[in-house]
XYZ file of C-alpha atoms in Angstrom:
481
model
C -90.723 -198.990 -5.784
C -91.346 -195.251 -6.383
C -89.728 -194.364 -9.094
C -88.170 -196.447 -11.841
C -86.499 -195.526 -15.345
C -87.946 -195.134 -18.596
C -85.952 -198.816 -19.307
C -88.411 -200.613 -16.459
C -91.751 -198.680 -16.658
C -93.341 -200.420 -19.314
C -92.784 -203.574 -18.048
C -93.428 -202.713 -14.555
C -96.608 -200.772 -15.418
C -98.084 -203.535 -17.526
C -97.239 -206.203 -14.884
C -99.366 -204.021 -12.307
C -101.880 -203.141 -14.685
C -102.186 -207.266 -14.399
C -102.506 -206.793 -10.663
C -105.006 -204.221 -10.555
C -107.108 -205.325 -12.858
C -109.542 -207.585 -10.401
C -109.643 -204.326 -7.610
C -112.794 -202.514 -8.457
C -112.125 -198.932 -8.697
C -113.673 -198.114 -4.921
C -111.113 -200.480 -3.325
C -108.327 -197.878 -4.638
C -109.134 -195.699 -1.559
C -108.061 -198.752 1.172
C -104.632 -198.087 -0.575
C -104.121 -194.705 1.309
C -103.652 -194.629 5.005
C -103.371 -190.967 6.570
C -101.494 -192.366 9.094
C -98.578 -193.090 6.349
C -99.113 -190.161 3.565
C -97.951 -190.951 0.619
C -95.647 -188.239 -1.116
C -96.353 -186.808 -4.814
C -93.628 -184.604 -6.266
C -94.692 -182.803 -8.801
C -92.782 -181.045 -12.079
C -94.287 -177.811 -13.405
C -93.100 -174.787 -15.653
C -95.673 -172.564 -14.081
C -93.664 -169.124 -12.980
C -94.786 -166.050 -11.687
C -98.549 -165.178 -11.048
C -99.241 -168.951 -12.486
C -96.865 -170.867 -9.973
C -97.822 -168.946 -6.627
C -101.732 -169.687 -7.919
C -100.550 -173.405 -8.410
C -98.738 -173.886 -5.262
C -101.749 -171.883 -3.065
C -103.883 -174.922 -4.593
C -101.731 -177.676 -3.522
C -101.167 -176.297 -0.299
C -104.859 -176.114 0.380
C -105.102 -179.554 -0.956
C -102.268 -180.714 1.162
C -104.842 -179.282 4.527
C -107.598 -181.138 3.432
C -108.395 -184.109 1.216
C -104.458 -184.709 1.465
C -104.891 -184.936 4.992
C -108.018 -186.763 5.080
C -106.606 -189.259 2.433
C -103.186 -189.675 3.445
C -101.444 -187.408 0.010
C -98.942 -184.988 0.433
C -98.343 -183.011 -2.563
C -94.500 -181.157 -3.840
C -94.853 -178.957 -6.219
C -91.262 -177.482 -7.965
C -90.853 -175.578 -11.317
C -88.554 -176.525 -13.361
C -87.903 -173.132 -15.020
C -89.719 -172.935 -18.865
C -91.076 -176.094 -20.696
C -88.361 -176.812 -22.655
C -86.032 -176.894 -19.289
C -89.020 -179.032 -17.677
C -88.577 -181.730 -20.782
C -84.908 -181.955 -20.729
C -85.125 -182.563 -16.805
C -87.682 -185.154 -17.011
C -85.518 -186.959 -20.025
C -82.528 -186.658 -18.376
C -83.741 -188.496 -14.933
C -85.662 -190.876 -17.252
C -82.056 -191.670 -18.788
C -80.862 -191.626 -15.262
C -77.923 -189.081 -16.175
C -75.531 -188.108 -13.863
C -77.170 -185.022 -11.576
C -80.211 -185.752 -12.523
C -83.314 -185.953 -10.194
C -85.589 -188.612 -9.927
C -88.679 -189.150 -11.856
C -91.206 -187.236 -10.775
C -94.848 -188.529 -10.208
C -96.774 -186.078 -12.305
C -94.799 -183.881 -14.635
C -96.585 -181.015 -17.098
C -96.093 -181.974 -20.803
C -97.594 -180.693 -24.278
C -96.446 -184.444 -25.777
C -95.279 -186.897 -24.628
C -93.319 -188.802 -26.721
C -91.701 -192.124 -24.629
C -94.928 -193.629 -24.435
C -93.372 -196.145 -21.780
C -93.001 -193.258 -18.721
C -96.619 -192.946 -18.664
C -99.409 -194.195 -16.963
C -102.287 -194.601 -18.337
C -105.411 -192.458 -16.225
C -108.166 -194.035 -17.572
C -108.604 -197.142 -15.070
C -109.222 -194.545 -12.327
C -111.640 -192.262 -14.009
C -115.511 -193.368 -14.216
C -117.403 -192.430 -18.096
C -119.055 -189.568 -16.298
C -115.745 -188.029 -15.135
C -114.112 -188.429 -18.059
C -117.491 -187.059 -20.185
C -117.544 -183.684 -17.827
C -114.360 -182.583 -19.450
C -113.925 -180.807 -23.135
C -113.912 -183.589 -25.600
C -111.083 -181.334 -27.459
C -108.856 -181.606 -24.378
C -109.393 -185.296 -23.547
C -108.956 -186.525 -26.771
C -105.342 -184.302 -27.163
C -104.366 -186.597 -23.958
C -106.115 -190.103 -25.323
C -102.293 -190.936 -27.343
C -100.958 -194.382 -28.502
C -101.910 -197.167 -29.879
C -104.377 -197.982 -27.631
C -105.440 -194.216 -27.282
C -106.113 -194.192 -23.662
C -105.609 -191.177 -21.596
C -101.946 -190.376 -20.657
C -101.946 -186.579 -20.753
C -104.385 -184.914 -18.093
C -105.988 -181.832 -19.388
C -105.539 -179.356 -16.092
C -105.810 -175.862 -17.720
C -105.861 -175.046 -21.434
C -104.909 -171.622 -23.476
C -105.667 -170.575 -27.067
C -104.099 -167.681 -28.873
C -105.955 -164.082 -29.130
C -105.079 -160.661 -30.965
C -103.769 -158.213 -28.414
C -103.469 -154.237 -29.652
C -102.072 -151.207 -28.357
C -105.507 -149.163 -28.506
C -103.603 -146.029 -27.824
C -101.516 -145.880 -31.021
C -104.206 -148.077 -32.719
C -106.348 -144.911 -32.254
C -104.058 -142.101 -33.859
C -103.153 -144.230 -36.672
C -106.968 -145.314 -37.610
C -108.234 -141.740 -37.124
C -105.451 -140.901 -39.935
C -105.746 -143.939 -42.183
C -109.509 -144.982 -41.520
C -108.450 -148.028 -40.264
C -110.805 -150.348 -38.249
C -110.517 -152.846 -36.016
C -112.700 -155.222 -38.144
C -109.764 -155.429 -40.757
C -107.694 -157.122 -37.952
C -109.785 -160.279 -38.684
C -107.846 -161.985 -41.203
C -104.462 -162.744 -41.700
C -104.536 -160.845 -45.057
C -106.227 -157.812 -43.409
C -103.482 -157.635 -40.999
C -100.870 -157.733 -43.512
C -102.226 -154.807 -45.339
C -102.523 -152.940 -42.423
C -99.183 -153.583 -41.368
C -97.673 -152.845 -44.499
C -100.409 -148.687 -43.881
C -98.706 -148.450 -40.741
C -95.295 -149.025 -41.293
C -96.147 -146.199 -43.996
C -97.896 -144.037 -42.087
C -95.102 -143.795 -39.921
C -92.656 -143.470 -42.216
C -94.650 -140.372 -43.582
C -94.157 -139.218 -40.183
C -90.062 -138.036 -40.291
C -88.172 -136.990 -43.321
C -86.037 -140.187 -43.148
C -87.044 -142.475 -45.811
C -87.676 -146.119 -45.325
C -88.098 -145.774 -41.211
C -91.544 -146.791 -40.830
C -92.417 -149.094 -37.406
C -93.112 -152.531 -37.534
C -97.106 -153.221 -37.051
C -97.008 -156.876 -35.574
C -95.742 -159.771 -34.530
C -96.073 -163.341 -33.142
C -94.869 -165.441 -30.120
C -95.085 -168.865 -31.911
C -94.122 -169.458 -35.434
C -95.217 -173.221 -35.049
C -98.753 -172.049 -34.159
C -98.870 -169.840 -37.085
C -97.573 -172.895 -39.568
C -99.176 -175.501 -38.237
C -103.153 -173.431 -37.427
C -102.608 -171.417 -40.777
C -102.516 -175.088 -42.994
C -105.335 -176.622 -40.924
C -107.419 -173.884 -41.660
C -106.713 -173.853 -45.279
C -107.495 -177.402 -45.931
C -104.456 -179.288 -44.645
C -103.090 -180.942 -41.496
C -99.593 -180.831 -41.884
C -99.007 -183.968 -39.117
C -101.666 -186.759 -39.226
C -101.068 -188.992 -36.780
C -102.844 -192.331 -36.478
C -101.787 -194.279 -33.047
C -98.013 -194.196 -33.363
C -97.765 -193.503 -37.070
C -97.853 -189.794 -38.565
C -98.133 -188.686 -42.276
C -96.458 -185.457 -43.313
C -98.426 -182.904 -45.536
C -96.724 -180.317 -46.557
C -98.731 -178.327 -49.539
C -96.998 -175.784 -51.302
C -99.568 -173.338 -52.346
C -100.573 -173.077 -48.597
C -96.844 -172.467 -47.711
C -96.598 -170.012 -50.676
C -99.343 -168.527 -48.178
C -97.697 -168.329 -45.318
C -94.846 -167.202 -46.377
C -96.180 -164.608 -48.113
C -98.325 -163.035 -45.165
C -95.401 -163.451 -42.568
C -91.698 -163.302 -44.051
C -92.511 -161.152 -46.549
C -94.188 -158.679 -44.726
C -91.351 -159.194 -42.067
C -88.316 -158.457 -44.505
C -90.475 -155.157 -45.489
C -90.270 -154.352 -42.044
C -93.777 -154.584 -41.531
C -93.687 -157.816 -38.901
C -91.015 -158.069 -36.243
C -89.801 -160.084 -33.325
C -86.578 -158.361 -31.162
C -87.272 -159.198 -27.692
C -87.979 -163.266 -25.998
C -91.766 -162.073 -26.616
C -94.025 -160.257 -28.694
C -95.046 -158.170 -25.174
C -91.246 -157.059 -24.838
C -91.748 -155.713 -28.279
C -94.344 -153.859 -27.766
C -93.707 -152.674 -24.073
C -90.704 -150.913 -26.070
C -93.142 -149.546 -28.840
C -91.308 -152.157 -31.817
C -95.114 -153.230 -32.927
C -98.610 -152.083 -31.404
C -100.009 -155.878 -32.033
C -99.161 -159.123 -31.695
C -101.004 -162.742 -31.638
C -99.387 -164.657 -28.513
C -101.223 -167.160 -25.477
C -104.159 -166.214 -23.463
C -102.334 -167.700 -20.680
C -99.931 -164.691 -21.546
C -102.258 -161.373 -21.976
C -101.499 -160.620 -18.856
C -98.308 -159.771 -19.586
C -99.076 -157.147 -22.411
C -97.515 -153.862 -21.309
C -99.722 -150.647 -19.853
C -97.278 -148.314 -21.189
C -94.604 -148.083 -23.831
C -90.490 -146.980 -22.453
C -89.516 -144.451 -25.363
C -86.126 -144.640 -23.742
C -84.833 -145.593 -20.370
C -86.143 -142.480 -18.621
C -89.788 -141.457 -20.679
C -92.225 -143.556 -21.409
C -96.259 -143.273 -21.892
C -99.562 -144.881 -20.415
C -101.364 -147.362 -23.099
C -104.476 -148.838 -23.286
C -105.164 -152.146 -24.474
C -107.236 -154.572 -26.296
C -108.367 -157.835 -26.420
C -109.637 -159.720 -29.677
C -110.050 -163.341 -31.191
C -106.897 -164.272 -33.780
C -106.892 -163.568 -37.414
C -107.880 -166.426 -39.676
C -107.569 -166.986 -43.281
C -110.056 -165.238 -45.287
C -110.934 -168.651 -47.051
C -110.219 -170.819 -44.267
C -111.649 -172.715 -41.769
C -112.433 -171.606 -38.208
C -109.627 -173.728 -36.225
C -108.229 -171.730 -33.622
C -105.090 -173.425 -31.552
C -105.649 -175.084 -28.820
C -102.868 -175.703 -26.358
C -101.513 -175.819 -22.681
C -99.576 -178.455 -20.967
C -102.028 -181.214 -19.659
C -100.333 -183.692 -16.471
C -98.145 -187.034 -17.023
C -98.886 -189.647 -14.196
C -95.448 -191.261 -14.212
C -96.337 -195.674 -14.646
C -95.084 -196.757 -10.846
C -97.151 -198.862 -8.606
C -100.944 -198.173 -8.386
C -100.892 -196.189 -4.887
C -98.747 -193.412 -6.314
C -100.772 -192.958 -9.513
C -103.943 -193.578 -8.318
C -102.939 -191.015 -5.605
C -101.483 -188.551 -8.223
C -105.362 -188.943 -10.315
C -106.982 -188.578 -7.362
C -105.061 -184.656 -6.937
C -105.871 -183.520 -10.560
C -109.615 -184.735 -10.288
C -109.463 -182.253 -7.279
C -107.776 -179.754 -8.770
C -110.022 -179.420 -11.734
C -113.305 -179.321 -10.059
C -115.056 -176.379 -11.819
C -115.095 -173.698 -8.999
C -111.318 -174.751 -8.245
C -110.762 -174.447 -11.793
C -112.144 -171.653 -12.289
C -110.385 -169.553 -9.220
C -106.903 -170.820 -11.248
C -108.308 -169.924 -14.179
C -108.828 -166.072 -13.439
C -105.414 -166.468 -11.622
C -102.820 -167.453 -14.222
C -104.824 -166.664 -17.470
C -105.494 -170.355 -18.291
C -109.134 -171.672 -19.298
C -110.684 -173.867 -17.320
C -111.169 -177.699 -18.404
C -114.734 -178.984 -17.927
C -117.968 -178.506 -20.056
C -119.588 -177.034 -17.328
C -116.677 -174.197 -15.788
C -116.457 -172.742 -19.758
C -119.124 -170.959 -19.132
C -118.453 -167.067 -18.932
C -121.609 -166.128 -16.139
C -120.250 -169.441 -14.489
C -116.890 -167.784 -14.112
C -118.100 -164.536 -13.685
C -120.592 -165.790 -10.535
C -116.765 -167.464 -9.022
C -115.220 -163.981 -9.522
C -118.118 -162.137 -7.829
C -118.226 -164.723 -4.973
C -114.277 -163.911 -4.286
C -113.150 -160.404 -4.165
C -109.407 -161.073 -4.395
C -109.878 -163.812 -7.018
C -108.782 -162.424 -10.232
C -109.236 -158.926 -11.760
C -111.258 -156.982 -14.121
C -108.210 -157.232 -16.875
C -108.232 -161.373 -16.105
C -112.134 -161.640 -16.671
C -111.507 -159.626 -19.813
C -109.199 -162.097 -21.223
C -111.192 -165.258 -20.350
C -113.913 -163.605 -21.532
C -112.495 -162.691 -24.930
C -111.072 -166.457 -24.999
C -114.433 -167.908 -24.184
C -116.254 -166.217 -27.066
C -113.513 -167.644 -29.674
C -114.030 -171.022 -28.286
C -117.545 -171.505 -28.884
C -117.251 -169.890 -32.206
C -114.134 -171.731 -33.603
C -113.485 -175.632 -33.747
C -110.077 -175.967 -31.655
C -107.052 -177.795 -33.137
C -103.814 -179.454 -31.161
C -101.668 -182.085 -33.047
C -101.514 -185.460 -31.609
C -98.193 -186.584 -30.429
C -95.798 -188.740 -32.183
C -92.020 -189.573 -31.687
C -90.021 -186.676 -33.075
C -93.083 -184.081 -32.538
C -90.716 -181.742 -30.446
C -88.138 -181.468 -32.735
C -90.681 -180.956 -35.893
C -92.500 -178.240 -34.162
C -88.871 -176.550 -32.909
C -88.070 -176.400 -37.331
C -91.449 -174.508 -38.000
C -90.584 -172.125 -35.278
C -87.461 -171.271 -36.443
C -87.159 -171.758 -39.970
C -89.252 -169.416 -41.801
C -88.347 -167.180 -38.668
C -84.733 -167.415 -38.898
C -84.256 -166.981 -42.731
C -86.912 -163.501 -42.325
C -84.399 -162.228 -39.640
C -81.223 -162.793 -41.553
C -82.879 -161.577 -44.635
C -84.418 -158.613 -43.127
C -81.055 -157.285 -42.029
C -79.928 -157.678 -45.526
C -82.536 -155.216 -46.671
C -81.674 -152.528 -44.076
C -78.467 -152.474 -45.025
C -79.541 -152.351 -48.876
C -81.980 -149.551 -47.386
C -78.912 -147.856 -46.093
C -76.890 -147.836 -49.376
C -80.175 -145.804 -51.045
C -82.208 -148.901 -52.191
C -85.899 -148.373 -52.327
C -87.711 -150.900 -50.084
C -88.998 -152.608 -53.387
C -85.292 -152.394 -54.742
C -84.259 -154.208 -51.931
C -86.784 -156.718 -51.284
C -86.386 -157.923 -54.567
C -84.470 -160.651 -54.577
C -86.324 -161.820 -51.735
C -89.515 -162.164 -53.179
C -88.868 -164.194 -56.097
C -90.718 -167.433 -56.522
C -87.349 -169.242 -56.778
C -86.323 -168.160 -53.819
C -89.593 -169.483 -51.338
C -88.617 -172.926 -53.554
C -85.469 -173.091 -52.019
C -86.184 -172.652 -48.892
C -89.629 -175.145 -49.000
C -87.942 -177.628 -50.681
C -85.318 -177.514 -47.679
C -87.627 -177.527 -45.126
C -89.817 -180.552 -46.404
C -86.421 -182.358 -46.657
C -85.529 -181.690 -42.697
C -89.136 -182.086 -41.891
C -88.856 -185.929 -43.731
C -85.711 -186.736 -41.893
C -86.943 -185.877 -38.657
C -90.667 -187.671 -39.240
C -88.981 -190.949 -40.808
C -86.504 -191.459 -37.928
């Protein structure tokens, strides 16, 4: 049977597991016949530049080793990742409308432990030693902490600047780039800017937001590792929930604070919209994303100016550790019968062979998996070799990514049931509350408040309590259930 519900894969996958456990690993090829392909649908989130570099891969796998082995490969995207989760839960629950599962779906966690297969069986030590040991061990999840999440193509976060406006405002302030390196040297400068630019009209109080950040989560979750505390520990199926006020009383204050000020913003889906439309000149967001960072900013619908950009690593904590994110959705082999997912390993072991890597790599803005394809003249010698592989502005941003991964040590949490919904309350509750607030303090702003005047109540000690102490009780409801 090819597909089976969430209800019946543990039991069927452990009574195969029993079946396959006397084949030696080079009798899985007799199980393919090209004469009868077998078919692998695959789910994805992968859109734009990422998906057409995705699907030119499995077509050219589909002409070769998928004809030679008898594999024929699907590939559909199931819009963004939180669409692609909902899909695969919803045929796993066998819902009315709902597909069937697939048999390899993209995932950042995975949190019904019975859907999955487990990889390891049909991986050798050697292949599983010539990945990252950061990005197999983020797959290696359960009790038994084998590998159920294959790592395909991995981002990391990295400062991204509008050098144009950078420019003017550091020739006038003496700002330099150097005090973007820290999270505290990027709230001071935020806080020049927004004051430089207020200098800059008669209006009081309409100085432009600095920065901003795609993922709140990131921010939370990075921010306490690097300051001494991992706010989920998770041990096989069991997690522990650290949540330490002082580094809270951190966070807060070097991101809603200097957000009600007006110094921080997010108005658009993305930190990119915000600055194609000149809201901020920086942002932290995904690698996998630089791509998208505007080349000129739309003053209004009819005038707008060319920009240049730049690349850096993320601000840290002056104090803190050097733990950069680490993220990217690996593959899910879905537990069936041992053709399908010995079929579906045998695809990703293709598609992450280091120069095939590489070219989708330089393609969608992801980082490539093994030891030996994170290597910068390694990736430069694929881009040389292929004209239309890439561009200048995608080497720039591996590049740039490259350099912060051998400097930093790289962090993901493990998963754990509930880890979706706990990340989805650190991305929205400190952002949330600075949103509402900050609208409160234009309108203050508006009735002849001083920024300070208005801020005020905001700032109080009291008030961070309040909200902490009602995010550690959400956070404890969602962990113990």
């Amino acid at each position: 049977m090819k597909k089976i519900t969430k209800f019946g894969v543990f039991a069927t996958a452990c009574m195969l597991l029993m079946q396959g456990c006397g084949a030696k690993e080079e009798n899985y090829d007799s199980l393919l016949n090209p004469n009868k392909p077998v078919t692998l649908e695959i789910w994805t989130y992968y859109n734009g530049t990422q998906k057409a570099a995705f699907d030119e891969l499995v077509t050219e796998f589909n002409e070769t080793v998928g004809a030679e082995k008898g594999i024929v490969v699907e590939a559909y995207s199931q819009g963004n990742v939180n669409d692609l989760i909902t899909k695969v839960e919803e045929a796993a629950e066998k819902k009315v409308g709902a597909g069937e599962i697939p048999d390899i779906f993209a995932a950042y966690k995975v949190d019904k432990l019975g859907l999955v297969a487990s990889i390891d069986k049909y991986m050798s030590e050697a292949e599983l030693a010539s990945y990252r040991d950061e990005y197999v061990s983020e797959g290696q999840i359960g009790e038994d902490g084998s590998l159920k999440i294959f790592p395909i193509a991995k981002s990391t976060e990295l400062m991204m600047l509008n050098k144009t406006d950078w420019d003017r405002f550091a020739e006038a302030s003496g700002a330099t780039l150097d005090d973007l390196k820290t999270i505290e040297g990027v709230t001071k400068v935020a806080r020049a800017y927004y004051e430089w630019t207020d200098s800059l009209t008669p209006q009081p109080n309409d100085g432009k937001a600095f920065f901003g950040r795609d993922a709140l989560a990131n921010y939370m979750i990075i921010g306490s590792r690097q300051l001494g505390k991992e706010i989920f520990a998770v041990t096989g199926n069991e997690v522990t929930l650290n949540l330490d006020r002082e580094i809270f009383k951190k966070l807060w204050d070097n991101y809603y604070i200097p957000y009600i000020r007006g110094y921080f913003t997010a108005q658009g889906r993305f930190r990119s919209d915000d600055a194609k439309t000149g809201d901020l000149i920086a942002l932290v967001g995904s690698s996998s994303g630089a791509a998208y960072f505007p080349k000129e900013v739309a003053v209004s619908d009819v005038e707008s100016y060319p920009i240049e950009s730049v690349l850096a690593s993320a601000p840290m904590f002056e104090q803190g550790e050097k733990i950069a994110v680490q993220q990217g959705a690996g593959m899910v082999v879905t537990a069936s019968d041992t053709q399908h997912e010995y079929a579906s390993v045998l695809f990703l072991k293709w598609f992450t062979e280091e120069e095939r890597n590489i070219e989708f790599s330089l393609s969608s803005g992801y980082l490539p998996v093994k030891k030996a394809a994170n290597d910068i003249e390694t990736i430069k010698k694929v881009m040389q070799n292929n004209a239309e592989l890439g561009s200048a502005e995608m080497i720039g941003v591996v590049e740039v990514a490259e350099k912060q991964l051998s400097e930093v040590q790289l962090y993901t949490t493990k998963a754990f049931e509930g880890g979706n919904a706990a990340r989805s309350l650190l991305d929205t509750s400190m952002q949330d509350l600075a949103k509402a607030d900050r609208e409160q303090v234009i309108e203050r702003l508006a009735q002849g408040q001083s920024l300070d005047e208005a801020a005020a109540e905001f700032e109080t000690d009291a008030y961070f309590d309040t909200w902490f102490a009602a995010l550690s009780q959400q956070m404890q409801e969602i962990v113990q259930e």
